Coordinates of C-alpha atoms in Angstrom, one line a residue:
Chain A
X270 CA 0.0 0.0 0.0
X271 CA 1.4 3.3 -1.1
X272 CA 1.4 5.8 1.8
X273 CA 2.1 8.9 -0.3
X274 CA -1.4 10.1 -1.4
X275 CA -0.4 13.4 -3.0
X276 CA 2.9 13.7 -4.7
X277 CA 4.0 16.9 -6.5
X278 CA 7.3 17.4 -8.4
X279 CA 8.3 20.7 -10.0
X280 CA 4.7 21.6 -10.7
X281 CA 4.4 24.9 -12.6
X282 CA 1.5 26.8 -14.0
X283 CA 1.9 29.8 -16.3
X284 CA -0.8 32.1 -17.6
X285 CA 1.0 33.9 -20.4
X286 CA 4.0 35.6 -18.9
X287 CA 2.7 35.3 -15.4
X288 CA 3.9 32.2 -13.4
X289 CA 1.2 31.6 -10.9
X290 CA 2.7 28.4 -9.5
X291 CA 6.5 28.2 -9.8
X292 CA 8.2 24.8 -9.5
X293 CA 6.6 23.5 -6.3
X294 CA 7.3 20.0 -4.9
X295 CA 5.9 18.2 -1.9
X296 CA 4.5 14.9 -0.7
X297 CA 1.5 14.3 1.5
X298 CA 1.1 11.1 3.4
X299 CA -2.1 9.1 4.1
X300 CA -4.0 10.4 7.0
X301 CA -2.1 13.6 7.2
X302 CA -3.8 17.0 7.8
X303 CA -1.9 19.1 5.3
X304 CA -2.2 22.9 5.8
X305 CA -1.8 24.9 2.6
X306 CA -1.2 28.5 3.5
X307 CA -0.4 31.6 1.6
X308 CA -1.4 35.2 1.2
X309 CA -4.0 36.1 -1.4
X310 CA -2.5 35.8 -4.9
X311 CA 0.4 33.6 -3.7
X312 CA -0.8 30.8 -6.0
X313 CA -2.7 28.6 -3.5
X314 CA -5.9 28.4 -5.5
X315 CA -4.2 27.7 -8.8
X316 CA -2.2 24.9 -7.2
X317 CA -5.3 23.4 -5.6
X318 CA -7.2 23.5 -8.9
X319 CA -4.4 21.5 -10.5
X320 CA -4.6 18.9 -7.7
X321 CA -8.4 18.6 -8.1
X322 CA -8.1 17.9 -11.8
X323 CA -9.7 21.3 -12.7
X324 CA -6.7 22.6 -14.7
X325 CA -3.6 21.1 -16.2
X326 CA -0.1 22.1 -15.2
X327 CA 2.2 23.8 -17.7
X328 CA 5.1 21.6 -16.6
X329 CA 6.2 19.3 -13.9
X330 CA 4.3 16.2 -12.6
X331 CA 2.1 15.2 -9.8
X332 CA -0.2 12.5 -8.6
X333 CA -3.3 12.5 -6.4
X334 CA -4.7 9.3 -5.0
X335 CA -2.5 7.4 -7.5
X336 CA -3.7 9.3 -10.6
X337 CA -1.6 11.6 -12.8
X338 CA -2.6 15.2 -12.6
X339 CA -1.5 15.7 -16.2
X340 CA -3.6 13.0 -17.8
X341 CA -6.1 11.5 -15.3
X342 CA -8.0 14.5 -14.1
X343 CA -11.3 12.7 -14.4
X344 CA -10.1 9.8 -12.3
X345 CA -8.8 12.1 -9.7
X346 CA -12.2 13.8 -9.4
X347 CA -13.8 10.4 -8.5
X348 CA -11.4 9.8 -5.6
X349 CA -11.4 13.2 -3.9
X350 CA -13.9 15.2 -1.9
X351 CA -14.1 18.9 -2.1
X352 CA -15.6 21.6 0.1
X353 CA -15.4 25.3 -0.2
X354 CA -16.4 28.1 2.1
X355 CA -18.3 29.9 -0.7
X356 CA -20.9 27.2 -1.1
X357 CA -22.2 24.9 1.5
X358 CA -25.1 22.8 0.2
X359 CA -28.3 23.7 -1.5
X360 CA -30.6 25.7 0.8
X361 CA -33.8 24.7 -0.8
X362 CA -33.1 21.0 -0.4
X363 CA -33.3 19.0 2.8
X364 CA -30.3 17.5 4.6
X365 CA -31.2 14.1 3.2
X366 CA -31.8 15.3 -0.3
X367 CA -28.4 17.0 -0.3
X368 CA -26.7 13.8 0.8
X369 CA -28.6 11.8 -1.8
X370 CA -27.6 14.2 -4.5
X371 CA -23.8 14.1 -3.8
X372 CA -23.9 10.3 -3.2
X373 CA -25.6 10.1 -6.6
X374 CA -23.0 12.3 -8.2
X375 CA -20.3 9.8 -7.1
X376 CA -22.4 6.9 -8.5
X377 CA -23.2 5.3 -5.1
X378 CA -26.1 2.8 -5.1
X379 CA -29.3 3.6 -3.2
X380 CA -28.5 1.1 -0.6
X381 CA -25.0 2.3 0.1
X382 CA -26.3 5.9 0.2
X383 CA -28.9 5.1 2.8
X384 CA -26.4 3.2 5.0
X385 CA -23.6 5.8 4.7
X386 CA -25.9 8.8 5.2
X387 CA -27.5 7.3 8.2
X388 CA -24.1 6.5 9.7
X389 CA -22.8 10.0 9.1
X390 CA -25.9 11.7 10.5
X391 CA -25.8 9.5 13.6
X392 CA -22.2 10.4 14.2
X393 CA -23.2 14.0 14.1
X394 CA -26.2 13.3 16.3
X395 CA -28.3 15.0 13.6
X396 CA -30.5 12.1 12.4
X397 CA -33.7 13.8 13.6
X398 CA -33.1 16.7 11.3
X399 CA -32.7 14.7 8.1
X400 CA -35.8 16.2 6.5
X401 CA -35.1 19.8 7.5
X402 CA -34.4 22.3 4.7
X403 CA -30.7 23.2 4.8
X404 CA -31.6 26.9 4.4
X405 CA -33.1 27.0 7.9
X406 CA -29.9 25.6 9.7
X407 CA -27.3 27.8 11.3
X408 CA -24.1 28.4 9.3
X409 CA -22.0 26.2 11.7
X410 CA -24.2 23.2 11.1
X411 CA -24.2 23.8 7.4
X412 CA -20.5 23.7 7.3
X413 CA -20.3 20.5 9.4
X414 CA -22.8 18.9 7.1
X415 CA -21.0 20.1 4.1
X416 CA -17.8 18.4 5.4
X417 CA -19.4 15.1 6.1
X418 CA -21.1 15.2 2.7
X419 CA -17.7 15.9 1.1
X420 CA -16.6 12.6 2.6
X421 CA -19.8 10.6 1.8
X422 CA -18.2 8.6 -0.9
X423 CA -15.2 7.7 1.3
X424 CA -12.6 9.7 -0.8
X425 CA -8.9 9.2 -0.2
X426 CA -8.3 12.9 -0.1
X427 CA -10.6 15.8 1.0
X428 CA -9.8 19.3 -0.2
X429 CA -11.1 22.0 2.0
X430 CA -10.9 25.5 0.6
X431 CA -11.1 27.9 3.6
X432 CA -13.8 25.7 5.2
X433 CA -14.4 27.7 8.3
X434 CA -14.9 31.2 7.1
X435 CA -17.4 33.3 9.0
X436 CA -18.1 30.9 12.0
X437 CA -17.4 31.4 15.6
X438 CA -14.4 29.8 17.4
X439 CA -16.5 27.2 19.2
X440 CA -18.0 25.9 15.9
X441 CA -14.6 26.0 14.4
X442 CA -13.3 23.8 17.2
X443 CA -16.1 21.3 16.6
X444 CA -15.4 21.4 12.9
X445 CA -11.7 20.5 13.5
X446 CA -12.8 17.6 15.7
X447 CA -14.6 16.2 12.6
X448 CA -11.5 16.7 10.6
X449 CA -9.4 14.9 13.1
X450 CA -11.8 12.0 13.2
X451 CA -11.7 11.7 9.4
X452 CA -7.9 11.8 9.4
X453 CA -7.7 9.1 12.0
X454 CA -9.8 6.8 9.8
X455 CA -7.2 7.3 7.1
X456 CA -8.6 10.1 5.0
X457 CA -6.0 12.6 3.9
X458 CA -7.0 16.2 4.5
X459 CA -5.7 19.1 2.4
X460 CA -6.8 22.4 3.8
X461 CA -6.3 26.0 3.0
X462 CA -7.1 28.6 5.7
X463 CA -6.5 32.2 6.8
X464 CA -6.8 31.4 10.5
X465 CA -3.4 30.9 11.9
X466 CA -4.7 29.1 15.0
X467 CA -6.0 26.5 12.6
X468 CA -2.6 26.1 11.1
X469 CA -1.4 25.0 14.5
X470 CA -3.9 22.0 14.3
X471 CA -2.3 20.7 11.1
X472 CA 0.2 17.8 10.9
X473 CA 2.3 19.7 8.5
X474 CA 2.0 23.2 7.0
X475 CA 3.2 24.6 3.7
X476 CA 3.3 28.3 3.2
X477 CA 3.3 29.6 -0.4
X478 CA 5.1 32.9 -1.2
X479 CA 5.0 34.2 -4.8
X480 CA 4.1 30.9 -6.3
X481 CA 6.8 29.0 -4.5
X482 CA 6.8 26.9 -1.4
X483 CA 8.3 29.3 1.1
X484 CA 8.4 26.9 4.1
X485 CA 7.2 23.3 4.7
X486 CA 7.3 21.5 8.0
X487 CA 5.3 20.7 11.1
X488 CA 4.1 23.8 13.0
X489 CA 6.3 23.1 15.9
X490 CA 9.5 22.9 13.8
X491 CA 8.5 25.9 11.8
X492 CA 8.2 28.0 14.9
X493 CA 11.5 26.7 16.2
X494 CA 13.2 27.5 12.9
X495 CA 12.0 31.1 12.8
X496 CA 12.4 31.4 16.6
X497 CA 8.9 32.6 17.2
X498 CA 6.0 31.7 19.4
X499 CA 3.1 31.3 17.0
X500 CA 2.3 30.3 13.4
X501 CA 0.9 33.8 12.9
X502 CA 4.5 35.2 13.3
X503 CA 6.0 32.6 11.0
X504 CA 3.4 33.6 8.4
X505 CA 4.1 37.3 8.7
X506 CA 7.9 36.8 8.4
X507 CA 7.3 34.8 5.2
X508 CA 4.6 37.0 3.8
X509 CA 6.9 40.1 4.1
X510 CA 9.3 38.5 1.6
X511 CA 6.6 38.5 -1.1
X512 CA 7.2 40.8 -4.0
X513 CA 3.9 40.3 -5.7
X514 CA 1.0 42.5 -4.8
X515 CA -2.4 41.4 -3.9
Chain B
X295 CA -22.3 6.8 -14.1
X296 CA -25.9 6.9 -15.2
X297 CA -27.0 7.4 -11.6
X298 CA -25.5 10.8 -11.3
X299 CA -27.5 12.2 -14.2
X300 CA -30.7 11.1 -12.7
X301 CA -29.8 12.6 -9.3
X302 CA -29.2 15.8 -11.1
X303 CA -32.5 15.9 -12.8
X304 CA -34.1 15.1 -9.5
X305 CA -32.2 18.0 -7.8
X306 CA -33.2 20.5 -10.5
X307 CA -36.9 19.4 -10.3
X308 CA -36.8 19.9 -6.6
X309 CA -35.3 23.4 -7.0
X310 CA -38.2 24.3 -9.3
X311 CA -40.9 22.6 -7.2
X312 CA -39.7 24.2 -4.0
X313 CA -39.8 27.7 -5.5
X314 CA -43.6 27.8 -5.5
X315 CA -43.9 31.5 -6.4
X316 CA -41.8 31.2 -9.6
X317 CA -43.6 28.0 -10.5
X318 CA -47.0 29.6 -10.1
X319 CA -45.9 32.6 -12.2
X320 CA -44.6 30.4 -15.0
X321 CA -47.8 28.4 -15.0
X322 CA -50.1 31.4 -14.7
X323 CA -48.5 33.8 -17.1
X324 CA -49.6 31.9 -20.2
X325 CA -53.1 31.6 -19.0
X326 CA -53.4 35.2 -18.1
X327 CA -51.8 36.3 -21.3
X328 CA -54.2 34.1 -23.3
X329 CA -57.2 35.5 -21.6
X330 CA -56.0 39.1 -21.8
X331 CA -55.2 38.9 -25.4
X332 CA -58.1 36.7 -26.2
X333 CA -60.8 38.8 -24.6
X334 CA -59.7 42.0 -23.0
X335 CA -57.1 43.3 -25.4
X336 CA -58.5 43.0 -28.9
X337 CA -58.2 45.0 -32.0
X338 CA -61.8 44.4 -32.8
X339 CA -63.9 47.4 -32.2
X340 CA -67.2 47.0 -30.4
X341 CA -69.9 49.3 -29.1
X342 CA -69.0 52.3 -31.1
X343 CA -71.3 55.1 -29.9
X344 CA -72.8 56.8 -32.9
X345 CA -74.9 59.9 -33.1
X346 CA -76.6 61.2 -36.3
X347 CA -77.1 64.7 -37.6
X348 CA -79.9 64.9 -40.1
X349 CA -81.7 68.0 -41.5
X350 CA -85.0 66.1 -41.6
X351 CA -85.8 62.5 -40.9
X352 CA -86.6 61.1 -44.3
X353 CA -87.3 57.5 -45.1
X354 CA -83.9 56.9 -46.5
X355 CA -82.1 58.3 -43.4
X356 CA -84.3 56.3 -41.1
X357 CA -83.5 53.1 -43.0
X358 CA -79.8 53.9 -42.7
X359 CA -80.0 54.6 -38.9
X360 CA -82.0 51.4 -38.5
X361 CA -79.2 49.4 -40.1
X362 CA -76.6 51.0 -37.8
X363 CA -78.5 50.5 -34.6
X364 CA -79.1 46.9 -35.4
X365 CA -75.4 46.2 -36.0
X366 CA -73.7 44.8 -32.9
X367 CA -70.6 46.9 -33.5
X368 CA -72.6 50.2 -33.0
X369 CA -74.7 51.8 -30.4
X370 CA -77.0 54.4 -31.7
X371 CA -77.1 57.4 -29.4
X372 CA -79.8 59.4 -31.1
X373 CA -80.1 62.4 -33.3
X374 CA -78.2 65.5 -32.4
X375 CA -77.9 69.1 -33.6
X376 CA -75.2 70.3 -35.9
X377 CA -73.9 72.6 -33.1
X378 CA -73.5 69.7 -30.7
X379 CA -71.2 67.6 -32.8
X380 CA -68.0 69.0 -31.4
X381 CA -69.2 69.0 -27.8
X382 CA -70.4 65.4 -28.0
X383 CA -67.2 64.1 -29.4
X384 CA -65.1 66.2 -27.0
X385 CA -66.9 64.8 -23.9
X386 CA -66.6 61.3 -25.3
X387 CA -70.4 60.8 -25.2
X388 CA -70.1 59.5 -28.8
X389 CA -67.1 58.5 -30.8
X390 CA -68.5 59.0 -34.2
X391 CA -71.1 61.3 -35.8
X392 CA -72.8 60.6 -39.1
X393 CA -74.0 63.7 -40.9
X394 CA -76.5 63.2 -43.7
X395 CA -76.9 65.8 -46.4
X396 CA -80.4 67.2 -47.0
X397 CA -80.7 65.7 -50.4
X398 CA -79.7 62.2 -49.2
X399 CA -82.8 60.5 -50.4
X400 CA -82.6 62.0 -53.9
X401 CA -79.0 61.0 -54.3
X402 CA -79.7 57.5 -53.1
X403 CA -82.4 57.2 -55.7
X404 CA -80.1 58.5 -58.4
X405 CA -77.5 56.0 -57.4
X406 CA -79.9 53.1 -57.6
X407 CA -80.6 54.1 -61.2
X408 CA -76.9 53.8 -61.9
X409 CA -76.1 57.5 -62.1
X410 CA -72.8 58.3 -60.3
X411 CA -73.2 60.6 -57.4
X412 CA -70.9 62.4 -55.0
X413 CA -70.6 61.4 -51.4
X414 CA -73.5 62.5 -49.4
X415 CA -72.6 61.2 -46.0
X416 CA -70.0 62.8 -43.7
X417 CA -68.5 60.7 -41.0
X418 CA -66.8 62.5 -38.1
X419 CA -64.7 60.2 -36.0
X420 CA -62.8 60.7 -32.8
X421 CA -59.4 59.6 -34.0
X422 CA -57.6 59.9 -30.7
X423 CA -57.4 56.1 -30.9
X424 CA -56.3 55.5 -34.5
X425 CA -57.1 51.8 -34.5
X426 CA -60.7 52.1 -33.4
X427 CA -61.3 55.2 -35.6
X428 CA -60.1 53.3 -38.6
X429 CA -62.2 50.3 -37.8
X430 CA -65.3 52.4 -37.1
X431 CA -65.0 54.2 -40.5
X432 CA -64.5 50.9 -42.3
X433 CA -67.6 49.3 -40.6
X434 CA -69.7 52.4 -41.3
X435 CA -68.7 52.4 -45.0
X436 CA -69.6 48.8 -45.2
X437 CA -73.0 49.2 -43.7
X438 CA -74.0 52.4 -45.5
X439 CA -72.5 51.9 -48.9
X440 CA -72.8 48.1 -49.0
X441 CA -76.5 48.5 -49.1
X442 CA -76.9 51.7 -51.0
X443 CA -74.5 51.4 -53.9
X444 CA -75.1 48.0 -55.4
X445 CA -72.5 48.5 -58.0
X446 CA -69.6 48.2 -55.5
X447 CA -66.4 47.1 -57.2
X448 CA -65.1 45.0 -54.4
X449 CA -66.5 41.9 -53.1
X450 CA -64.5 41.0 -50.0
X451 CA -64.3 37.6 -48.5
X452 CA -62.3 37.2 -45.3
X453 CA -60.5 33.8 -45.5
X454 CA -59.3 31.7 -42.6
X455 CA -60.6 34.2 -40.0
X456 CA -63.9 35.4 -41.3
X457 CA -65.0 37.0 -38.0
X458 CA -61.6 38.8 -37.9
X459 CA -61.0 37.6 -34.3
X460 CA -57.8 39.1 -33.0
X461 CA -57.2 36.1 -30.7
X462 CA -56.3 34.1 -33.8
X463 CA -53.5 36.4 -34.4
X464 CA -52.2 36.6 -30.8
X465 CA -52.1 33.0 -29.8
X466 CA -49.1 32.1 -32.0
X467 CA -47.4 35.3 -30.8
X468 CA -47.9 34.5 -27.1
X469 CA -46.5 31.0 -27.7
X470 CA -43.4 32.6 -29.3
X471 CA -43.0 34.8 -26.3
X472 CA -43.8 32.4 -23.4
X473 CA -41.3 29.7 -24.4
X474 CA -38.4 32.2 -24.5
X475 CA -39.5 33.3 -21.1
X476 CA -39.7 29.8 -19.6
X477 CA -36.8 28.2 -21.4
X478 CA -34.3 30.8 -22.1
X479 CA -34.8 33.2 -19.1
X480 CA -35.4 30.6 -16.4
X481 CA -32.6 28.2 -17.6
X482 CA -30.0 31.0 -17.9
X483 CA -30.9 32.4 -14.4
X484 CA -30.7 29.0 -12.9
X485 CA -27.3 28.2 -14.4
X486 CA -26.0 31.6 -13.4
X487 CA -27.4 31.1 -9.9
X488 CA -25.1 28.1 -9.5
X489 CA -22.1 30.2 -10.6
X490 CA -23.0 33.0 -8.3
X491 CA -23.5 30.7 -5.3
X492 CA -20.3 28.9 -5.9
X493 CA -22.0 25.5 -6.2
X494 CA -20.8 25.3 -9.9
X495 CA -17.3 25.0 -8.6
X496 CA -18.2 22.1 -6.3
X497 CA -20.0 20.4 -9.1
X498 CA -17.0 20.8 -11.4
X499 CA -14.7 19.2 -8.9
X500 CA -17.1 16.2 -8.9
X501 CA -16.9 13.5 -11.6
X502 CA -20.0 14.8 -13.4
X503 CA -19.3 16.0 -16.9
X504 CA -20.2 19.7 -17.2
X505 CA -22.4 19.0 -20.2
X506 CA -24.4 16.6 -18.1
X507 CA -25.0 19.3 -15.5
X508 CA -26.3 21.6 -18.2
X509 CA -28.6 19.0 -19.7
X510 CA -29.9 17.9 -16.3
X511 CA -30.9 21.6 -15.8
X512 CA -32.7 21.8 -19.1
X513 CA -34.8 18.7 -18.7
X514 CA -37.2 20.0 -16.0
X515 CA -37.6 23.3 -17.8
X516 CA -38.3 21.4 -21.0
X517 CA -41.0 19.4 -19.1
X518 CA -42.6 22.6 -17.7
X519 CA -42.6 24.1 -21.2
X520 CA -44.4 21.1 -22.6
X521 CA -47.1 21.4 -19.9
X522 CA -47.4 25.1 -20.8
X523 CA -47.5 24.3 -24.5
X524 CA -50.4 21.9 -24.0
X525 CA -52.2 24.3 -21.7
X526 CA -51.9 27.1 -24.3
X527 CA -53.2 24.8 -27.1
X528 CA -56.1 23.6 -25.0
X529 CA -57.1 27.2 -24.1
X530 CA -56.7 28.3 -27.6
X531 CA -58.9 25.6 -29.0
X532 CA -61.6 25.3 -26.4
X533 CA -61.8 28.8 -25.0
X534 CA -60.8 31.0 -27.9
X535 CA -62.0 28.6 -30.5
X536 CA -58.9 28.8 -32.7
X537 CA -59.5 26.2 -35.4
X538 CA -56.1 24.4 -35.6
X539 CA -57.2 22.7 -38.8
X540 CA -53.6 22.1 -39.8
X541 CA -53.2 19.3 -37.3
X542 CA -52.0 19.4 -33.7
X543 CA -49.0 17.1 -34.5
X544 CA -47.3 19.7 -36.7
X545 CA -47.8 22.5 -34.2
X546 CA -46.4 20.3 -31.4
X547 CA -43.4 19.3 -33.5
X548 CA -42.4 22.8 -34.5
X549 CA -43.0 24.0 -30.9
X550 CA -40.7 21.4 -29.5
X551 CA -38.0 22.5 -32.0
X552 CA -38.6 26.0 -30.8
X553 CA -38.3 24.9 -27.1
X554 CA -34.9 23.3 -27.8
X555 CA -33.8 26.5 -29.5
X556 CA -34.9 28.6 -26.5
X557 CA -33.0 26.3 -24.2
X558 CA -29.9 26.8 -26.3
X559 CA -30.4 30.6 -26.1
X560 CA -30.7 30.3 -22.3
X561 CA -27.4 28.4 -22.2
X562 CA -25.8 31.1 -24.4
X563 CA -27.0 33.8 -22.1
X564 CA -25.7 31.9 -19.1
X565 CA -22.2 31.8 -20.6
X566 CA -22.2 35.6 -21.0
X567 CA -23.9 36.7 -17.8
X568 CA -22.0 36.6 -14.5
X569 CA -24.9 37.4 -12.2
X570 CA -28.5 36.5 -12.1
X571 CA -29.6 40.1 -12.6
X572 CA -27.5 40.4 -15.7
X573 CA -28.9 37.1 -17.0
X574 CA -32.4 38.5 -16.4
X575 CA -31.7 41.8 -18.1
X576 CA -30.1 40.1 -21.2
X577 CA -33.1 37.8 -21.5
X578 CA -35.5 40.6 -21.2
X579 CA -33.8 43.1 -23.4
X580 CA -32.0 41.0 -26.0
X581 CA -34.4 38.2 -26.3
X582 CA -37.9 39.4 -25.3
X583 CA -37.8 42.9 -26.9
X584 CA -37.1 41.8 -30.4
X585 CA -39.9 39.2 -30.1
X586 CA -42.3 41.9 -29.1
X587 CA -41.2 44.3 -31.9
X588 CA -39.7 42.3 -34.7
X589 CA -41.5 39.0 -34.8
X590 CA -44.8 40.1 -36.2
X591 CA -46.4 39.6 -32.8
X592 CA -47.6 43.2 -32.5
X593 CA -46.7 44.9 -35.8
X594 CA -46.8 43.2 -39.2
X595 CA -43.2 42.7 -40.4
X596 CA -44.2 44.2 -43.8
X597 CA -44.9 47.5 -42.0
X598 CA -41.4 47.7 -40.4
X599 CA -38.8 50.0 -41.9
X600 CA -36.5 48.1 -44.4
X601 CA -33.7 47.9 -41.9
X602 CA -35.7 46.2 -39.2
X603 CA -37.3 43.9 -41.8
X604 CA -33.8 42.6 -42.4
X605 CA -33.0 42.4 -38.7
X606 CA -36.2 40.5 -38.1
X607 CA -34.8 37.6 -40.1
X608 CA -32.4 36.6 -37.2
X609 CA -35.2 36.6 -34.6
X610 CA -36.2 32.9 -34.3
X611 CA -39.6 33.8 -33.0
X612 CA -40.5 35.4 -36.3
X613 CA -40.1 32.1 -38.1
X614 CA -41.9 30.2 -35.4
X615 CA -44.8 32.5 -35.0
X616 CA -45.3 32.7 -38.8
X617 CA -45.3 28.9 -39.0
X618 CA -47.7 28.4 -36.2
X619 CA -50.0 31.1 -37.6
X620 CA -50.1 29.2 -40.9
X621 CA -50.8 25.9 -39.3
X622 CA -53.2 27.1 -36.7
X623 CA -55.3 29.5 -38.7
X624 CA -54.8 28.7 -42.4
X625 CA -54.8 25.1 -41.8
X626 CA -51.5 24.4 -43.5
X627 CA -49.8 21.1 -42.7
X628 CA -46.2 21.1 -41.4
X629 CA -44.9 20.3 -44.9
X630 CA -46.1 23.7 -46.1
X631 CA -43.9 25.5 -43.6
X632 CA -40.8 23.3 -44.2
X633 CA -38.8 26.5 -44.8
X634 CA -39.6 27.8 -41.4
X635 CA -38.7 24.5 -39.9
X636 CA -35.4 24.3 -41.7
X637 CA -34.5 27.8 -40.6
X638 CA -35.4 27.1 -37.0
X639 CA -33.5 23.8 -37.1
X640 CA -30.4 25.5 -38.5
X641 CA -30.6 28.1 -35.8
X642 CA -31.0 25.5 -33.1
X643 CA -27.9 23.6 -34.2
X644 CA -25.8 26.7 -34.5
X645 CA -26.9 28.1 -31.1
X646 CA -26.4 24.7 -29.4
X647 CA -22.9 24.5 -31.0
X648 CA -21.9 28.0 -30.0
X649 CA -23.2 27.9 -26.5
X650 CA -21.7 24.4 -25.7
X651 CA -18.4 25.6 -27.0
X652 CA -18.5 28.8 -25.1
X653 CA -19.5 26.9 -22.0
X654 CA -16.6 24.5 -22.3
X655 CA -14.1 27.3 -23.0
X656 CA -15.2 29.1 -19.9
X657 CA -14.5 26.2 -17.6
X658 CA -10.7 26.0 -18.3

């Protein structure tokens, strides 16, 4: 069993003269929570899009869940989950209908869907609300549901694009407990965030500066290396080096 | 991966069903429009109030007045004085006044002997509404001259719509308008909504092919349009008594072609618009306006300035409305309007091609 789930070598993406992602390389192991940080415009989103099979690299190579990012984008899509802060579930559908839709998208059978959805809702202690319209739920619940739905088809990697925007610290804490649980059961988590306290929760953190990987290590070692107390300071030191504007 | 397509169609149907207000509007608009155009708004002119000025009430004049008051288009409001004419018209008490000359009887008698005479009847009409003024004059001429001057050169027969019902003219126009509204406008708004909400991004990361997402969106709107189509045809036939002698099959076939074309237009709009408001505006201004103005719905194409006549050729509704009119009212079969069908088919293929290509280009 291969324990490297995401492997990236010299990955580069250019748009005309502009190099959005410049020669980045890293590996992510199974069950890791990999924090992917960077200021706006540092190339985070572009890199993530390539890993999700949404755009093709200009040069370099990479594989996600054992599939090549250059040629097997469609296969990658089947084996990953994705959640973004901008959208969490359809408000005019019930919890159950949302789950059924996403299970259906990944080609799960009716029986599997029933079993998995019941299991996930029971874990969340939310089974009684299965027929509630998502629109009437608080934001924190929507995001938690959004996360479990992103994992409904048991993907190998889940990409979380700033998943906790706009929620209070307590809900964020609960959200991270869900992430930990998923990681413990072997799902790899690839998460971008602007909250530096969340960066501390990650197993390893990569900080992008001007399209390159500026630093990559565990939060503890990063803090030691830069001789500071918090990830926030590490991030500031690195971000100051950036030459690109917003 | 057939399952995912069905889940999508289900999802789209739920979106539509949950949005009760929109659903109601879509279902009601055609009915309201049909009833409005069929009964309330009509270019037929009824109950024209007419007064008569006559120097003396001779037999001939009494005959003429009798004919007018018996006609259902006119209401006879009595004899008035010469001095009252202006006042009566100004106060809207009457909308037309007929003035008989004093030698009316003598001239009628001469005319019946075949001797040409000069006009002896003056008709004064309130022309603040040009349409009804024109119609009133025409009716009056018909009634008064038709009887008096037997040697009329014209013998008119109204084919296809002998009662000149305006509903006949409007039904195909409403159909041309409604399907653009339901298919193009609603589809484009619903696609753009996904972009705006960010859900399109989530769907694109999933293994569903983008084309499938789009087609899954179109299916429920197509189904609604079919229901609307059948409603309109039923209303037209049973309520407005439009003949449809050309066969319902032909009308259905060309309507379905037009539905697909409208869906393609909606997709095209969705690739251009970034927000729902913009999609709505484009649909209303760029799609609906030309249909109102340039498709022959309100104004006959022959009456348009040359430039707009040329422009009207690229308005799909023009070809559709024309074909439906021929089939519904003139009783032509679909083979008689093959040119319209071919043009619509060509437009559909071109639009689908362009919009699918634009849609795919946008993704990368």
